Amino acid sequence: MAKQILVIEDEPNVAAFISQGLKESGYKVLVAYDGLKGLELLNVRNIDLVVLDVILPGMDGREVARKIRATRNANIPIIMLTALGTTDNIVKGLDAGADDYLVKPFKFKELLARIRAHTRHKGFRIDNNEKLYLDDLELDRDAKIVKRAGNEIKLTSTEFRLLEYLLENSNRVLSRIDILEGVWDINFNMGTNVVDVYVNYLRNKIDKNYEVKLIHTVIGMGYVLKN
């Protein structure tokens, strides 16, 4: 069955360009020109992925993403479109709940590659290894709960995915490219330092108040999670 994509984009020409390209690539497409209409469609239609512009009338894309994450559609992949490609703007979008981003102007084939990656990796996962451990750190995949020394640690969805990936690769040195591909499924613009920003976020939450540090920097190579 064809995947159904919701495009939330207020520029008619851009929305038409994306919609036509996706239809020609075999997807079903719905278009909303503002965030409220997009949220309404999400509540009544079965959507597999959202392409979401940041700058929208009334409610911006980040607020739309936060509302999506607070509903029954919390796990739906969101690819955010932005005219601002700085690390700060990218991180704000990811913090709001986006899984990926594209900077305008973009090539359609790049958007298509990212949609394929996210719809391929976001299906139901059968995994008998529900919990991951390292030292006194515990990550519960099903409950989406992280604890250290028995204390629950609140993480954003992106921080959770990053920690899960680090735990899956404990004691292995991971390059920034490894982490980008493993956590976000696709290559980000390496001119940004998104990985470093999120590693620092994690450090502040799981290492800062504990004597044993688990996240280590390997200079010139990347990061490793080990005790």
PDB file of C-alpha atoms in Angstrom:
ATOM      1  CA  MET A   1       0.000   0.000   0.000  1.00  0.00           C
ATOM      2  CA  ALA A   2       1.299   3.464  -0.913  1.00  0.00           C
ATOM      3  CA  LYS A   3       2.559   5.603   1.949  1.00  0.00           C
ATOM      4  CA  GLN A   4       0.562   8.760   2.634  1.00  0.00           C
ATOM      5  CA  ILE A   5       2.532  11.972   3.137  1.00  0.00           C
ATOM      6  CA  LEU A   6       1.149  15.154   4.689  1.00  0.00           C
ATOM      7  CA  VAL A   7       2.796  18.331   3.394  1.00  0.00           C
ATOM      8  CA  ILE A   8       2.266  21.393   5.611  1.00  0.00           C
ATOM      9  CA  GLU A   9       3.563  24.317   3.548  1.00  0.00           C
ATOM     10  CA  ASP A  10       2.031  27.759   3.086  1.00  0.00           C
ATOM     11  CA  GLU A  11       3.761  28.636  -0.191  1.00  0.00           C
ATOM     12  CA  PRO A  12       1.470  27.245  -2.940  1.00  0.00           C
ATOM     13  CA  ASN A  13       4.267  26.866  -5.499  1.00  0.00           C
ATOM     14  CA  VAL A  14       6.502  24.952  -3.077  1.00  0.00           C
ATOM     15  CA  ALA A  15       3.594  22.794  -1.891  1.00  0.00           C
ATOM     16  CA  ALA A  16       2.639  22.005  -5.494  1.00  0.00           C
ATOM     17  CA  PHE A  17       6.246  21.157  -6.400  1.00  0.00           C
ATOM     18  CA  ILE A  18       6.611  18.745  -3.472  1.00  0.00           C
ATOM     19  CA  SER A  19       3.153  17.237  -3.966  1.00  0.00           C
ATOM     20  CA  GLN A  20       3.613  16.583  -7.668  1.00  0.00           C
ATOM     21  CA  GLY A  21       7.043  15.036  -7.163  1.00  0.00           C
ATOM     22  CA  LEU A  22       5.793  12.729  -4.412  1.00  0.00           C
ATOM     23  CA  LYS A  23       2.772  11.614  -6.438  1.00  0.00           C
ATOM     24  CA  GLU A  24       5.020  10.811  -9.386  1.00  0.00           C
ATOM     25  CA  SER A  25       7.186   8.772  -6.976  1.00  0.00           C
ATOM     26  CA  GLY A  26       4.218   6.636  -5.934  1.00  0.00           C
ATOM     27  CA  TYR A  27       3.114   8.349  -2.705  1.00  0.00           C
ATOM     28  CA  LYS A  28      -0.329   9.557  -1.713  1.00  0.00           C
ATOM     29  CA  VAL A  29      -0.207  13.227  -0.739  1.00  0.00           C
ATOM     30  CA  LEU A  30      -2.315  15.577   1.357  1.00  0.00           C
ATOM     31  CA  VAL A  31      -1.511  19.302   1.523  1.00  0.00           C
ATOM     32  CA  ALA A  32      -2.303  21.774   4.297  1.00  0.00           C
ATOM     33  CA  TYR A  33      -1.410  25.454   4.002  1.00  0.00           C
ATOM     34  CA  ASP A  34      -1.317  26.132   7.744  1.00  0.00           C
ATOM     35  CA  GLY A  35      -0.593  24.258  10.957  1.00  0.00           C
ATOM     36  CA  LEU A  36      -4.172  24.048  12.234  1.00  0.00           C
ATOM     37  CA  LYS A  37      -5.407  22.401   9.040  1.00  0.00           C
ATOM     38  CA  GLY A  38      -2.431  20.037   9.158  1.00  0.00           C
ATOM     39  CA  LEU A  39      -3.270  18.970  12.708  1.00  0.00           C
ATOM     40  CA  GLU A  40      -6.908  18.428  11.703  1.00  0.00           C
ATOM     41  CA  LEU A  41      -5.849  16.125   8.852  1.00  0.00           C
ATOM     42  CA  LEU A  42      -3.582  14.166  11.187  1.00  0.00           C
ATOM     43  CA  ASN A  43      -6.534  13.460  13.451  1.00  0.00           C
ATOM     44  CA  VAL A  44      -8.757  12.046  10.709  1.00  0.00           C
ATOM     45  CA  ARG A  45      -6.375  10.486   8.175  1.00  0.00           C
ATOM     46  CA  ASN A  46      -3.712   7.786   8.376  1.00  0.00           C
ATOM     47  CA  ILE A  47      -0.481   9.668   7.748  1.00  0.00           C
ATOM     48  CA  ASP A  48       2.897   7.934   7.432  1.00  0.00           C
ATOM     49  CA  LEU A  49       5.152  11.024   7.427  1.00  0.00           C
ATOM     50  CA  VAL A  50       4.886  14.813   7.691  1.00  0.00           C
ATOM     51  CA  VAL A  51       6.853  17.323   5.636  1.00  0.00           C
ATOM     52  CA  LEU A  52       6.607  20.497   7.711  1.00  0.00           C
ATOM     53  CA  ASP A  53       7.694  24.040   6.919  1.00  0.00           C
ATOM     54  CA  VAL A  54       9.036  26.106   9.825  1.00  0.00           C
ATOM     55  CA  ILE A  55       7.522  29.435   8.798  1.00  0.00           C
ATOM     56  CA  LEU A  56       3.736  29.115   8.713  1.00  0.00           C
ATOM     57  CA  PRO A  57       0.880  31.575   9.295  1.00  0.00           C
ATOM     58  CA  GLY A  58      -0.662  31.608  12.758  1.00  0.00           C
ATOM     59  CA  MET A  59       1.293  28.705  14.242  1.00  0.00           C
ATOM     60  CA  ASP A  60       4.896  28.093  13.241  1.00  0.00           C
ATOM     61  CA  GLY A  61       6.261  24.670  12.333  1.00  0.00           C
ATOM     62  CA  ARG A  62       8.024  24.130  15.652  1.00  0.00           C
ATOM     63  CA  GLU A  63       4.764  24.574  17.558  1.00  0.00           C
ATOM     64  CA  VAL A  64       3.015  22.236  15.109  1.00  0.00           C
ATOM     65  CA  ALA A  65       5.741  19.623  15.711  1.00  0.00           C
ATOM     66  CA  ARG A  66       5.346  19.941  19.488  1.00  0.00           C
ATOM     67  CA  LYS A  67       1.579  19.451  19.184  1.00  0.00           C
ATOM     68  CA  ILE A  68       2.066  16.388  16.970  1.00  0.00           C
ATOM     69  CA  ARG A  69       4.387  14.867  19.568  1.00  0.00           C
ATOM     70  CA  ALA A  70       1.738  15.425  22.247  1.00  0.00           C
ATOM     71  CA  THR A  71      -0.949  13.447  20.372  1.00  0.00           C
ATOM     72  CA  ARG A  72      -1.618   9.841  19.343  1.00  0.00           C
ATOM     73  CA  ASN A  73       0.622  10.591  16.340  1.00  0.00           C
ATOM     74  CA  ALA A  74       3.626  11.079  18.622  1.00  0.00           C
ATOM     75  CA  ASN A  75       5.836   8.620  16.712  1.00  0.00           C
ATOM     76  CA  ILE A  76       5.139   9.847  13.192  1.00  0.00           C
ATOM     77  CA  PRO A  77       8.323  10.939  11.340  1.00  0.00           C
ATOM     78  CA  ILE A  78       8.593  14.699  10.743  1.00  0.00           C
ATOM     79  CA  ILE A  79      10.923  16.248   8.173  1.00  0.00           C
ATOM     80  CA  MET A  80      11.193  19.988   8.765  1.00  0.00           C
ATOM     81  CA  LEU A  81      11.851  22.496   5.993  1.00  0.00           C
ATOM     82  CA  THR A  82      13.678  25.681   6.917  1.00  0.00           C
ATOM     83  CA  ALA A  83      15.269  28.633   5.202  1.00  0.00           C
ATOM     84  CA  LEU A  84      17.643  28.934   8.165  1.00  0.00           C
ATOM     85  CA  GLY A  85      20.404  26.328   8.224  1.00  0.00           C
ATOM     86  CA  THR A  86      22.365  27.417  11.294  1.00  0.00           C
ATOM     87  CA  THR A  87      23.059  24.894  14.027  1.00  0.00           C
ATOM     88  CA  ASP A  88      20.905  26.873  16.461  1.00  0.00           C
ATOM     89  CA  ASN A  89      17.862  26.764  14.184  1.00  0.00           C
ATOM     90  CA  ILE A  90      18.370  23.100  13.361  1.00  0.00           C
ATOM     91  CA  VAL A  91      18.620  22.194  17.050  1.00  0.00           C
ATOM     92  CA  LYS A  92      15.473  24.195  17.843  1.00  0.00           C
ATOM     93  CA  GLY A  93      13.607  22.234  15.184  1.00  0.00           C
ATOM     94  CA  LEU A  94      14.887  18.900  16.455  1.00  0.00           C
ATOM     95  CA  ASP A  95      14.098  19.864  20.046  1.00  0.00           C
ATOM     96  CA  ALA A  96      10.533  20.635  18.963  1.00  0.00           C
ATOM     97  CA  GLY A  97      10.187  17.063  17.738  1.00  0.00           C
ATOM     98  CA  ALA A  98      11.434  16.965  14.152  1.00  0.00           C
ATOM     99  CA  ASP A  99      13.339  13.851  13.053  1.00  0.00           C
ATOM    100  CA  ASP A 100      15.182  15.503  10.190  1.00  0.00           C
ATOM    101  CA  TYR A 101      15.550  18.819   8.384  1.00  0.00           C
ATOM    102  CA  LEU A 102      16.164  20.200   4.911  1.00  0.00           C
ATOM    103  CA  VAL A 103      17.392  23.709   4.185  1.00  0.00           C
ATOM    104  CA  LYS A 104      15.604  25.613   1.434  1.00  0.00           C
ATOM    105  CA  PRO A 105      16.253  25.634  -1.465  1.00  0.00           C
ATOM    106  CA  PHE A 106      16.679  21.865  -1.709  1.00  0.00           C
ATOM    107  CA  LYS A 107      16.776  19.258  -4.454  1.00  0.00           C
ATOM    108  CA  PHE A 108      13.686  17.095  -4.603  1.00  0.00           C
ATOM    109  CA  LYS A 109      15.736  13.901  -4.860  1.00  0.00           C
ATOM    110  CA  GLU A 110      17.269  14.720  -1.464  1.00  0.00           C
ATOM    111  CA  LEU A 111      13.824  15.118   0.108  1.00  0.00           C
ATOM    112  CA  LEU A 112      12.768  11.849  -1.513  1.00  0.00           C
ATOM    113  CA  ALA A 113      15.824  10.032  -0.119  1.00  0.00           C
ATOM    114  CA  ARG A 114      15.056  11.242   3.385  1.00  0.00           C
ATOM    115  CA  ILE A 115      11.391  10.278   3.128  1.00  0.00           C
ATOM    116  CA  ARG A 116      12.407   6.787   2.024  1.00  0.00           C
ATOM    117  CA  ALA A 117      14.874   6.504   4.900  1.00  0.00           C
ATOM    118  CA  HIS A 118      12.380   7.576   7.550  1.00  0.00           C
ATOM    119  CA  THR A 119       9.445   5.540   6.273  1.00  0.00           C
ATOM    120  CA  ARG A 120      11.723   2.518   6.002  1.00  0.00           C
ATOM    121  CA  HIS A 121      13.140   2.826   9.533  1.00  0.00           C
ATOM    122  CA  LYS A 122      10.029   3.983  11.370  1.00  0.00           C
ATOM    123  CA  GLY A 123       7.987   0.776  11.101  1.00  0.00           C
ATOM    124  CA  PHE A 124       7.116  -1.469  14.019  1.00  0.00           C
ATOM    125  CA  ARG A 125      10.193  -3.087  15.535  1.00  0.00           C
ATOM    126  CA  ILE A 126      10.102  -6.505  17.164  1.00  0.00           C
ATOM    127  CA  ASP A 127      12.954  -6.536  19.596  1.00  0.00           C
ATOM    128  CA  ASN A 128      13.377  -8.944  22.482  1.00  0.00           C
ATOM    129  CA  ASN A 129      16.089  -6.734  23.956  1.00  0.00           C
ATOM    130  CA  GLU A 130      13.693  -4.193  25.463  1.00  0.00           C
ATOM    131  CA  LYS A 131      16.220  -2.680  27.857  1.00  0.00           C
ATOM    132  CA  LEU A 132      19.801  -1.543  27.400  1.00  0.00           C
ATOM    133  CA  TYR A 133      22.266  -1.180  30.279  1.00  0.00           C
ATOM    134  CA  LEU A 134      25.710   0.229  30.987  1.00  0.00           C
ATOM    135  CA  ASP A 135      26.985   0.466  34.551  1.00  0.00           C
ATOM    136  CA  ASP A 136      24.082   2.097  36.484  1.00  0.00           C
ATOM    137  CA  LEU A 137      22.471   3.529  33.317  1.00  0.00           C
ATOM    138  CA  GLU A 138      19.272   1.872  32.054  1.00  0.00           C
ATOM    139  CA  LEU A 139      17.238   2.610  28.918  1.00  0.00           C
ATOM    140  CA  ASP A 140      13.801   1.029  28.482  1.00  0.00           C
ATOM    141  CA  ARG A 141      12.893   1.037  24.794  1.00  0.00           C
ATOM    142  CA  ASP A 142       9.209   0.210  25.286  1.00  0.00           C
ATOM    143  CA  ALA A 143       8.448   2.601  28.133  1.00  0.00           C
ATOM    144  CA  LYS A 144      10.792   5.282  26.728  1.00  0.00           C
ATOM    145  CA  ILE A 145      12.306   5.723  30.179  1.00  0.00           C
ATOM    146  CA  VAL A 146      15.950   6.351  31.076  1.00  0.00           C
ATOM    147  CA  LYS A 147      17.312   5.910  34.598  1.00  0.00           C
ATOM    148  CA  ARG A 148      20.701   6.321  36.201  1.00  0.00           C
ATOM    149  CA  ALA A 149      21.321   4.929  39.675  1.00  0.00           C
ATOM    150  CA  GLY A 150      17.554   4.451  39.869  1.00  0.00           C
ATOM    151  CA  ASN A 151      16.816   8.113  39.124  1.00  0.00           C
ATOM    152  CA  GLU A 152      14.628   8.815  36.091  1.00  0.00           C
ATOM    153  CA  ILE A 153      16.160  11.208  33.556  1.00  0.00           C
ATOM    154  CA  LYS A 154      13.906  13.185  31.213  1.00  0.00           C
ATOM    155  CA  LEU A 155      15.137  13.199  27.605  1.00  0.00           C
ATOM    156  CA  THR A 156      13.759  14.675  24.399  1.00  0.00           C
ATOM    157  CA  SER A 157      12.953  12.220  21.594  1.00  0.00           C
ATOM    158  CA  THR A 158      16.207  13.097  19.804  1.00  0.00           C
ATOM    159  CA  GLU A 159      18.283  12.717  22.972  1.00  0.00           C
ATOM    160  CA  PHE A 160      16.625   9.345  23.596  1.00  0.00           C
ATOM    161  CA  ARG A 161      17.493   8.092  20.096  1.00  0.00           C
ATOM    162  CA  LEU A 162      21.070   9.288  20.487  1.00  0.00           C
ATOM    163  CA  LEU A 163      21.503   7.557  23.838  1.00  0.00           C
ATOM    164  CA  GLU A 164      19.908   4.375  22.471  1.00  0.00           C
ATOM    165  CA  TYR A 165      22.389   4.370  19.582  1.00  0.00           C
ATOM    166  CA  LEU A 166      25.346   4.964  21.895  1.00  0.00           C
ATOM    167  CA  LEU A 167      24.199   2.137  24.167  1.00  0.00           C
ATOM    168  CA  GLU A 168      23.746  -0.220  21.221  1.00  0.00           C
ATOM    169  CA  ASN A 169      27.364   0.538  20.336  1.00  0.00           C
ATOM    170  CA  SER A 170      28.860   0.643  23.848  1.00  0.00           C
ATOM    171  CA  ASN A 171      32.685   0.579  23.922  1.00  0.00           C
ATOM    172  CA  ARG A 172      32.850   1.361  20.210  1.00  0.00           C
ATOM    173  CA  VAL A 173      34.286   4.699  19.052  1.00  0.00           C
ATOM    174  CA  LEU A 174      31.691   6.370  16.833  1.00  0.00           C
ATOM    175  CA  SER A 175      32.547   9.110  14.379  1.00  0.00           C
ATOM    176  CA  ARG A 176      30.210  12.054  13.905  1.00  0.00           C
ATOM    177  CA  ILE A 177      29.181  10.596  10.548  1.00  0.00           C
ATOM    178  CA  ASP A 178      28.387   7.259  12.231  1.00  0.00           C
ATOM    179  CA  ILE A 179      26.155   9.061  14.717  1.00  0.00           C
ATOM    180  CA  LEU A 180      24.428  11.199  12.087  1.00  0.00           C
ATOM    181  CA  GLU A 181      23.587   8.166   9.988  1.00  0.00           C
ATOM    182  CA  GLY A 182      22.681   6.006  12.995  1.00  0.00           C
ATOM    183  CA  VAL A 183      20.455   8.493  14.795  1.00  0.00           C
ATOM    184  CA  TRP A 184      18.970  10.549  11.962  1.00  0.00           C
ATOM    185  CA  ASP A 185      19.142   7.909   9.172  1.00  0.00           C
ATOM    186  CA  ILE A 186      20.724  10.342   6.728  1.00  0.00           C
ATOM    187  CA  ASN A 187      23.788  12.559   6.286  1.00  0.00           C
ATOM    188  CA  PHE A 188      23.383  16.029   7.746  1.00  0.00           C
ATOM    189  CA  ASN A 189      25.311  19.019   6.508  1.00  0.00           C
ATOM    190  CA  MET A 190      28.679  18.444   8.157  1.00  0.00           C
ATOM    191  CA  GLY A 191      29.178  22.193   8.382  1.00  0.00           C
ATOM    192  CA  THR A 192      26.953  22.095  11.470  1.00  0.00           C
ATOM    193  CA  ASN A 193      27.846  20.731  14.899  1.00  0.00           C
ATOM    194  CA  VAL A 194      24.494  19.119  15.700  1.00  0.00           C
ATOM    195  CA  VAL A 195      26.155  15.946  17.030  1.00  0.00           C
ATOM    196  CA  ASP A 196      28.367  17.881  19.444  1.00  0.00           C
ATOM    197  CA  VAL A 197      25.387  19.904  20.668  1.00  0.00           C
ATOM    198  CA  TYR A 198      23.338  16.798  21.425  1.00  0.00           C
ATOM    199  CA  VAL A 199      26.235  14.911  23.007  1.00  0.00           C
ATOM    200  CA  ASN A 200      26.665  17.870  25.349  1.00  0.00           C
ATOM    201  CA  TYR A 201      22.930  17.795  26.126  1.00  0.00           C
ATOM    202  CA  LEU A 202      23.253  14.122  27.085  1.00  0.00           C
ATOM    203  CA  ARG A 203      26.372  14.728  29.164  1.00  0.00           C
ATOM    204  CA  ASN A 204      24.557  17.363  31.179  1.00  0.00           C
ATOM    205  CA  LYS A 205      21.739  14.926  31.904  1.00  0.00           C
ATOM    206  CA  ILE A 206      23.421  11.552  32.434  1.00  0.00           C
ATOM    207  CA  ASP A 207      26.980  12.409  33.497  1.00  0.00           C
ATOM    208  CA  LYS A 208      27.052  15.813  35.157  1.00  0.00           C
ATOM    209  CA  ASN A 209      25.811  14.752  38.585  1.00  0.00           C
ATOM    210  CA  TYR A 210      27.584  11.384  38.707  1.00  0.00           C
ATOM    211  CA  GLU A 211      31.142  10.505  39.652  1.00  0.00           C
ATOM    212  CA  VAL A 212      31.601   7.932  36.879  1.00  0.00           C
ATOM    213  CA  LYS A 213      31.444   9.567  33.443  1.00  0.00           C
ATOM    214  CA  LEU A 214      30.063   7.389  30.651  1.00  0.00           C
ATOM    215  CA  ILE A 215      30.334   9.593  27.549  1.00  0.00           C
ATOM    216  CA  HIS A 216      33.925  10.097  26.423  1.00  0.00           C
ATOM    217  CA  THR A 217      35.460  12.158  23.619  1.00  0.00           C
ATOM    218  CA  VAL A 218      38.121  10.482  21.498  1.00  0.00           C
ATOM    219  CA  ILE A 219      40.009  13.424  20.031  1.00  0.00           C
ATOM    220  CA  GLY A 220      40.024  13.433  16.250  1.00  0.00           C
ATOM    221  CA  MET A 221      37.780  10.360  16.067  1.00  0.00           C
ATOM    222  CA  GLY A 222      34.425  10.910  17.784  1.00  0.00           C
ATOM    223  CA  TYR A 223      32.652   9.651  20.906  1.00  0.00           C
ATOM    224  CA  VAL A 224      32.389   6.419  22.890  1.00  0.00           C
ATOM    225  CA  LEU A 225      30.022   5.314  25.651  1.00  0.00           C
ATOM    226  CA  LYS A 226      31.869   3.203  28.200  1.00  0.00           C
ATOM    227  CA  ASN A 227      32.417   2.857  31.947  1.00  0.00           C
TER     228      ASN A 227
END
